[in-house]
Coordinates of N, CA and C in Angstrom, one line a residue:
X1 N 123.1 32.3 94.6 CA 124.2 33.0 95.2 C 124.4 34.3 94.4
X2 N 124.7 35.4 95.1 CA 124.8 36.7 94.5 C 126.2 36.9 93.9
X3 N 126.3 37.6 92.8 CA 127.6 37.9 92.3 C 128.2 39.0 93.1
X4 N 129.4 39.3 92.8 CA 130.1 40.4 93.5 C 129.4 41.7 93.2
X5 N 129.0 41.8 92.0 CA 128.2 43.1 91.7 C 126.9 43.1 92.4
X6 N 126.2 42.0 92.6 CA 124.9 42.0 93.3 C 125.1 42.3 94.8
X7 N 126.2 41.8 95.3 CA 126.5 42.0 96.8 C 126.8 43.5 97.0
X8 N 127.5 44.1 96.1 CA 127.8 45.5 96.2 C 126.5 46.4 96.2
X9 N 125.6 46.0 95.3 CA 124.3 46.7 95.2 C 123.5 46.5 96.5
X10 N 123.5 45.3 97.0 CA 122.8 45.0 98.3 C 123.4 45.8 99.4
X11 N 124.7 45.9 99.5 CA 125.4 46.6 100.6 C 125.1 48.1 100.4
X12 N 125.1 48.6 99.2 CA 124.8 50.0 99.0 C 123.4 50.3 99.4
X13 N 122.4 49.5 99.0 CA 121.0 49.7 99.4 C 120.8 49.6 100.9
X14 N 121.5 48.7 101.5 CA 121.4 48.6 103.0 C 122.0 49.8 103.7
X15 N 123.1 50.4 103.2 CA 123.7 51.6 103.7 C 122.7 52.8 103.5
X16 N 122.1 52.9 102.3 CA 121.2 54.0 102.1 C 120.0 53.8 103.0
X17 N 119.5 52.6 103.3 CA 118.4 52.4 104.2 C 118.8 52.9 105.6
X18 N 119.9 52.5 106.1 CA 120.4 52.9 107.4 C 120.4 54.5 107.5
X19 N 121.0 55.1 106.5 CA 121.1 56.6 106.5 C 119.7 57.2 106.5
X20 N 118.8 56.7 105.7 CA 117.4 57.2 105.6 C 116.7 57.0 107.0
X21 N 116.9 55.9 107.6 CA 116.2 55.7 108.9 C 116.8 56.6 110.0
X22 N 118.1 56.9 109.9 CA 118.7 57.8 110.9 C 118.2 59.2 110.7
X23 N 118.1 59.7 109.4 CA 117.6 61.0 109.1 C 116.2 61.1 109.5
X24 N 115.4 60.1 109.3 CA 114.0 60.1 109.7 C 113.9 60.2 111.2
X25 N 114.7 59.5 111.9 CA 114.7 59.5 113.4 C 115.0 60.9 114.0
X26 N 116.0 61.5 113.4 CA 116.4 62.9 113.8 C 115.3 63.9 113.5
X27 N 114.7 63.8 112.4 CA 113.6 64.7 112.0 C 112.4 64.5 112.9
X28 N 112.1 63.3 113.3 CA 111.0 63.0 114.1 C 111.2 63.5 115.5
X29 N 112.4 63.4 116.1 CA 112.7 63.9 117.4 C 112.6 65.4 117.4
X30 N 113.2 66.0 116.4 CA 113.1 67.5 116.3 C 111.7 68.0 116.2
X31 N 110.8 67.3 115.4 CA 109.5 67.8 115.2 C 108.6 67.5 116.4
X32 N 108.6 66.3 116.9 CA 107.7 65.9 117.9 C 108.2 65.9 119.4
X33 N 109.6 65.9 119.5 CA 110.1 65.9 120.8 C 110.5 67.3 121.3
X34 N 110.3 68.4 120.5 CA 110.6 69.7 121.0 C 109.4 70.3 121.7
X35 N 109.6 71.0 122.8 CA 108.5 71.7 123.5 C 108.0 72.8 122.6
X36 N 106.8 73.2 122.8 CA 106.1 74.3 122.1 C 107.0 75.6 122.2
X37 N 107.3 76.2 121.1 CA 108.2 77.4 121.1 C 107.5 78.6 121.7
X38 N 106.2 78.6 121.8 CA 105.5 79.8 122.4 C 105.4 79.7 123.9
X39 N 105.5 78.5 124.4 CA 105.4 78.3 125.9 C 106.8 78.6 126.5
X40 N 106.8 79.2 127.7 CA 108.1 79.4 128.4 C 108.7 78.1 128.8
X41 N 110.0 78.0 128.9 CA 110.6 76.8 129.3 C 110.1 76.4 130.7
X42 N 110.0 75.1 131.0 CA 109.4 74.6 132.2 C 110.0 75.2 133.5
X43 N 111.3 75.6 133.5 CA 111.9 76.1 134.7 C 111.8 77.7 134.8
X44 N 111.0 78.3 133.9 CA 110.8 79.8 133.9 C 109.7 80.1 134.9
X45 N 110.0 81.1 135.7 CA 109.0 81.6 136.7 C 108.6 83.0 136.2
X46 N 107.3 83.1 136.0 CA 106.7 84.4 135.6 C 106.4 85.2 136.9
X47 N 106.9 86.4 137.1 CA 106.7 87.2 138.3 C 105.7 88.3 137.9
X48 N 104.5 88.2 138.6 CA 103.5 89.2 138.4 C 103.9 90.5 139.2
X49 N 103.6 91.7 138.8 CA 103.9 92.9 139.6 C 102.9 92.9 140.8
X50 N 103.4 93.6 141.9 CA 102.6 93.7 143.1 C 102.4 95.2 143.3
X51 N 101.2 95.7 143.4 CA 100.8 97.1 143.6 C 100.4 97.2 145.0
X52 N 100.9 98.4 145.7 CA 100.4 98.7 147.0 C 100.4 100.2 147.2
X53 N 99.7 100.6 148.3 CA 99.6 102.0 148.6 C 99.9 102.2 150.1
X54 N 100.4 103.3 150.5 CA 100.6 103.6 151.9 C 99.2 103.9 152.5
X55 N 99.0 103.7 153.8 CA 97.7 104.0 154.4 C 97.2 105.4 154.2
X56 N 98.1 106.4 154.0 CA 97.6 107.8 153.8 C 97.0 107.9 152.4
X57 N 97.3 107.0 151.5 CA 96.9 107.1 150.1 C 97.7 108.0 149.3
X58 N 98.7 108.6 149.9 CA 99.6 109.6 149.2 C 100.7 109.0 148.4
X59 N 101.1 107.8 148.7 CA 102.2 107.1 148.0 C 101.7 105.8 147.5
X60 N 101.9 105.5 146.2 CA 101.6 104.2 145.6 C 102.8 103.7 144.9
X61 N 103.0 102.3 145.0 CA 104.2 101.7 144.4 C 103.8 100.5 143.6
X62 N 104.6 100.1 142.6 CA 104.5 98.9 141.9 C 105.8 98.2 141.9
X63 N 105.9 96.9 142.4 CA 107.1 96.1 142.4 C 107.0 95.1 141.3
X64 N 108.0 95.1 140.5 CA 108.0 94.1 139.4 C 109.3 93.2 139.5
X65 N 109.5 92.4 138.5 CA 110.7 91.5 138.6 C 112.0 92.2 138.5
X66 N 112.0 93.5 137.9 CA 113.3 94.1 137.7 C 113.4 95.6 138.2
X67 N 112.3 96.0 138.9 CA 112.3 97.4 139.4 C 111.1 97.7 140.3
X68 N 111.2 98.8 141.1 CA 110.1 99.3 141.9 C 109.9 100.7 141.3
X69 N 108.6 101.0 141.1 CA 108.2 102.4 140.8 C 107.3 102.9 141.8
X70 N 107.6 104.1 142.4 CA 106.7 104.7 143.4 C 106.4 106.1 143.0
X71 N 105.2 106.6 143.3 CA 104.8 107.9 143.0 C 104.1 108.5 144.3
X72 N 104.3 109.8 144.4 CA 103.7 110.5 145.6 C 102.8 111.6 145.0
X73 N 101.6 111.7 145.6 CA 100.6 112.7 145.1 C 100.9 114.1 145.5
X74 N 101.3 114.3 146.7 CA 101.6 115.6 147.3 C 102.9 115.7 147.9
X75 N 103.8 116.4 147.3 CA 105.2 116.6 147.9 C 105.4 118.1 147.8
X76 N 106.1 118.6 148.8 CA 106.4 120.1 148.8 C 107.3 120.5 147.7
X77 N 108.6 120.1 147.8 CA 109.5 120.5 146.8 C 110.4 119.3 146.4
X78 N 110.7 119.2 145.1 CA 111.7 118.2 144.6 C 112.7 118.9 143.8
X79 N 113.8 119.4 144.3 CA 114.7 120.2 143.5 C 115.5 119.3 142.5
X80 N 115.4 117.9 142.7 CA 116.2 117.0 141.8 C 115.5 116.8 140.5
X81 N 114.3 117.2 140.3 CA 113.5 116.9 139.1 C 113.1 118.2 138.5
X82 N 113.1 118.2 137.1 CA 112.8 119.4 136.4 C 111.6 119.3 135.5
X83 N 110.8 118.3 135.7 CA 109.6 118.1 134.8 C 108.3 118.2 135.6
X84 N 107.2 118.5 134.9 CA 105.9 118.5 135.6 C 105.5 117.0 135.8
X85 N 104.5 116.8 136.7 CA 104.0 115.5 137.0 C 105.2 114.6 137.4
X86 N 106.1 115.1 138.2 CA 107.4 114.5 138.4 C 107.6 113.7 139.7
X87 N 106.6 113.5 140.4 CA 106.8 112.9 141.7 C 106.9 111.4 141.6
X88 N 107.8 110.9 140.8 CA 108.0 109.5 140.5 C 109.5 109.1 140.8
X89 N 109.7 107.9 141.4 CA 111.0 107.4 141.6 C 111.1 105.9 141.1
X90 N 112.2 105.6 140.5 CA 112.4 104.2 140.0 C 113.6 103.6 140.7
X91 N 113.5 102.4 141.2 CA 114.7 101.7 141.8 C 114.9 100.4 141.0
X92 N 116.0 100.2 140.4 CA 116.3 99.0 139.7 C 117.7 98.5 140.1
X93 N 118.4 97.7 139.4 CA 119.7 97.1 139.7 C 120.8 98.2 139.7
X94 N 120.5 99.3 139.0 CA 121.5 100.4 139.0 C 121.4 101.4 140.1
X95 N 120.3 101.4 140.9 CA 120.1 102.3 141.9 C 118.7 103.1 141.7
X96 N 118.6 104.1 142.5 CA 117.3 104.9 142.5 C 117.5 106.2 141.6
X97 N 116.4 106.6 141.0 CA 116.5 107.9 140.2 C 115.1 108.5 140.2
X98 N 115.0 109.8 140.3 CA 113.8 110.5 140.1 C 113.5 110.5 138.6
X99 N 112.2 110.4 138.2 CA 111.9 110.3 136.8 C 110.7 111.1 136.5
X100 N 110.6 111.6 135.3 CA 109.4 112.2 134.8 C 108.4 111.1 134.5
X101 N 107.2 111.3 134.8 CA 106.2 110.2 134.7 C 106.1 109.7 133.3
X102 N 106.3 110.6 132.3 CA 106.2 110.1 130.9 C 107.4 109.2 130.5
X103 N 108.4 109.0 131.4 CA 109.5 108.1 131.1 C 109.3 106.8 131.7
X104 N 108.2 106.6 132.5 CA 108.0 105.4 133.3 C 106.7 104.7 132.8
X105 N 106.8 103.5 132.4 CA 105.6 102.7 132.0 C 105.3 101.7 133.2
X106 N 104.1 101.8 133.7 CA 103.7 100.8 134.8 C 102.7 99.9 134.2
X107 N 102.9 98.6 134.3 CA 102.0 97.6 133.8 C 100.7 97.6 134.5
X108 N 99.6 97.7 133.8 CA 98.3 97.6 134.4 C 97.5 96.5 133.6
X109 N 96.9 95.6 134.4 CA 96.2 94.5 133.8 C 95.0 94.9 132.9
X110 N 94.7 94.1 131.9 CA 93.6 94.4 131.0 C 92.3 94.6 131.8
X111 N 91.6 95.6 131.5 CA 90.3 95.8 132.1 C 90.3 96.4 133.5
X112 N 91.4 96.6 134.1 CA 91.4 97.2 135.4 C 91.2 98.7 135.3
X113 N 90.5 99.2 136.3 CA 90.4 100.7 136.4 C 91.7 101.2 136.9
X114 N 92.0 102.4 136.4 CA 93.3 103.0 136.8 C 93.1 104.4 137.5
X115 N 94.1 104.8 138.3 CA 94.1 106.1 138.8 C 95.5 106.7 138.5
X116 N 95.6 108.0 138.5 CA 96.9 108.6 138.2 C 97.3 109.4 139.5
X117 N 98.5 109.1 139.9 CA 99.1 109.8 141.0 C 100.5 110.2 140.6
X118 N 100.7 111.5 140.7 CA 102.0 112.1 140.3 C 102.4 111.8 138.8
X119 N 101.4 111.6 138.0 CA 101.6 111.3 136.6 C 101.8 109.8 136.3
X120 N 102.1 109.0 137.3 CA 102.2 107.6 137.0 C 100.9 106.9 137.2
X121 N 100.7 105.8 136.5 CA 99.4 105.1 136.5 C 99.5 103.8 137.3
X122 N 98.6 103.7 138.2 CA 98.5 102.5 139.1 C 97.1 101.9 139.1
X123 N 96.9 100.7 139.3 CA 95.6 100.1 139.4 C 94.9 100.7 140.6
X124 N 93.6 100.9 140.4 CA 92.8 101.3 141.6 C 92.6 100.1 142.5
X125 N 92.5 100.4 143.8 CA 92.2 99.3 144.7 C 93.5 98.5 145.1
X126 N 94.6 99.1 144.9 CA 95.9 98.3 145.2 C 95.8 98.0 146.7
X127 N 96.5 96.9 147.1 CA 96.5 96.6 148.6 C 97.1 97.7 149.4
X128 N 96.7 97.9 150.6 CA 97.3 98.8 151.5 C 98.4 98.2 152.3
X129 N 99.5 98.8 152.3 CA 100.6 98.3 153.1 C 100.7 99.1 154.4
X130 N 100.3 98.5 155.5 CA 100.1 99.2 156.8 C 101.5 99.6 157.3
X131 N 101.5 100.7 158.0 CA 102.8 101.3 158.6 C 103.5 100.2 159.3
X132 N 104.8 100.1 159.0 CA 105.7 99.1 159.7 C 105.8 97.8 158.9
X133 N 104.9 97.5 158.0 CA 104.9 96.3 157.2 C 105.8 96.4 156.0
X134 N 106.3 95.3 155.5 CA 107.1 95.3 154.3 C 106.5 94.4 153.2
X135 N 106.9 94.7 152.0 CA 106.5 93.9 150.8 C 107.8 93.6 150.1
X136 N 108.0 92.3 149.7 CA 109.2 91.9 149.1 C 108.9 91.1 147.8
X137 N 109.6 91.4 146.7 CA 109.5 90.7 145.5 C 110.8 90.8 144.7
X138 N 111.2 89.7 144.2 CA 112.4 89.6 143.3 C 113.6 90.4 143.7
X139 N 113.9 90.3 145.0 CA 115.1 91.0 145.5 C 114.9 92.5 145.9
X140 N 113.7 93.0 145.8 CA 113.3 94.3 146.3 C 112.5 94.2 147.5
X141 N 112.7 95.1 148.5 CA 111.9 95.2 149.7 C 111.5 96.6 149.9
X142 N 110.2 96.8 150.2 CA 109.7 98.2 150.5 C 109.0 98.1 151.9
X143 N 109.3 99.1 152.7 CA 108.7 99.2 154.0 C 107.8 100.5 154.1
X144 N 106.6 100.3 154.6 CA 105.6 101.4 154.8 C 106.0 102.1 156.1
X145 N 106.2 103.4 156.0 CA 106.6 104.2 157.2 C 105.6 105.4 157.3
X146 N 105.4 105.9 158.5 CA 104.5 107.0 158.7 C 104.9 108.2 157.9
X147 N 106.1 108.4 157.6 CA 106.6 109.5 156.8 C 106.7 109.2 155.3
X148 N 106.4 108.0 154.9 CA 106.5 107.7 153.4 C 106.9 106.2 153.3
X149 N 107.7 106.0 152.3 CA 108.1 104.6 152.0 C 109.6 104.5 151.8
X150 N 110.2 103.4 152.3 CA 111.6 103.1 152.1 C 111.7 101.8 151.3
X151 N 112.4 101.8 150.1 CA 112.6 100.7 149.3 C 114.1 100.4 149.1
X152 N 114.5 99.1 149.0 CA 115.8 98.7 148.8 C 115.9 97.6 147.7
X153 N 117.0 97.6 147.0 CA 117.3 96.4 146.1 C 118.2 95.5 146.8
X154 N 118.5 94.3 146.2 CA 119.4 93.3 146.8 C 120.8 93.8 147.0
X155 N 121.2 94.8 146.3 CA 122.6 95.3 146.4 C 122.7 96.3 147.5
X156 N 121.6 96.6 148.2 CA 121.6 97.6 149.3 C 121.4 99.0 148.9
X157 N 121.1 99.3 147.6 CA 120.8 100.6 147.2 C 119.3 100.9 147.7
X158 N 119.0 102.1 148.0 CA 117.7 102.4 148.6 C 117.2 103.8 148.2
X159 N 115.9 104.0 148.4 CA 115.4 105.4 148.4 C 114.3 105.5 149.4
X160 N 114.1 106.7 149.9 CA 112.9 107.1 150.7 C 112.1 108.1 149.9
X161 N 110.8 108.0 149.9 CA 109.9 108.9 149.3 C 109.0 109.4 150.4
X162 N 109.2 110.7 150.7 CA 108.5 111.3 151.9 C 107.9 112.6 151.5
X163 N 106.8 113.0 152.1 CA 106.1 114.2 151.8 C 107.0 115.4 152.1
X164 N 107.6 115.5 153.2 CA 108.3 116.7 153.6 C 109.7 116.9 153.0
X165 N 110.4 115.8 152.6 CA 111.7 116.0 152.0 C 111.9 115.3 150.7
X166 N 110.8 114.9 150.1 CA 110.8 114.3 148.8 C 111.6 113.0 148.7
X167 N 112.4 112.9 147.7 CA 113.2 111.8 147.4 C 114.6 111.9 148.0
X168 N 115.0 110.9 148.7 CA 116.4 110.7 149.2 C 116.8 109.3 148.7
X169 N 118.1 109.2 148.3 CA 118.6 107.8 147.9 C 120.0 107.7 148.4
X170 N 120.4 106.4 148.4 CA 121.8 106.1 148.8 C 122.1 104.6 148.5
X171 N 123.3 104.3 149.0 CA 123.8 102.9 148.8 C 124.0 102.2 150.1
X172 N 124.6 101.0 150.0 CA 124.7 100.2 151.2 C 125.5 100.8 152.3
X173 N 126.4 101.7 152.0 CA 127.2 102.3 153.0 C 126.5 103.5 153.8
X174 N 125.4 103.9 153.3 CA 124.6 105.0 153.9 C 123.4 104.5 154.6
X175 N 123.0 105.2 155.7 CA 121.8 104.8 156.4 C 120.6 105.7 156.0
X176 N 119.5 105.1 155.6 CA 118.3 105.9 155.2 C 117.8 106.6 156.4
X177 N 117.1 107.8 156.1 CA 116.4 108.5 157.2 C 115.4 107.6 157.9
X178 N 115.1 107.9 159.2 CA 114.1 107.1 159.9 C 112.8 107.8 159.8
X179 N 111.8 107.0 160.2 CA 110.4 107.6 160.3 C 109.5 107.1 159.3

């Protein structure tokens, strides 16, 4: 039979054992039960950009998860823009804006050949978006038109990029030009 002192030691050792087992269990779950930190969470969707060109070859666009970038090779006048190589427009959640090409970075896959239009860089051989067809990605929609391209974001903000009148933009309360 254990003395009172012996029982206290046995109780203390049993308590230390329980605490050590609990600490080990927590550490094991943290070490082995955690997903790889470099992999995206399982519910993350990676959206690859989509590149397309108008049948004329004069306008090229890239749609990504957070914006659309379009460039026009030949436009007559763009009074809204004050830089060279400036025939570039960006549409994002805040609306459309003309941009100098050196302000815009367009993602191009490794090893792809590139071409420059209006100072922006797009992959060569982008799919052709026939007149009247639309391309949609991440809340953005672009329509190929004989006079250029019309793109909208999910908030109804839009731009048209056309040879004869350059860039026009507006919001949901305005109607874009036809054609």
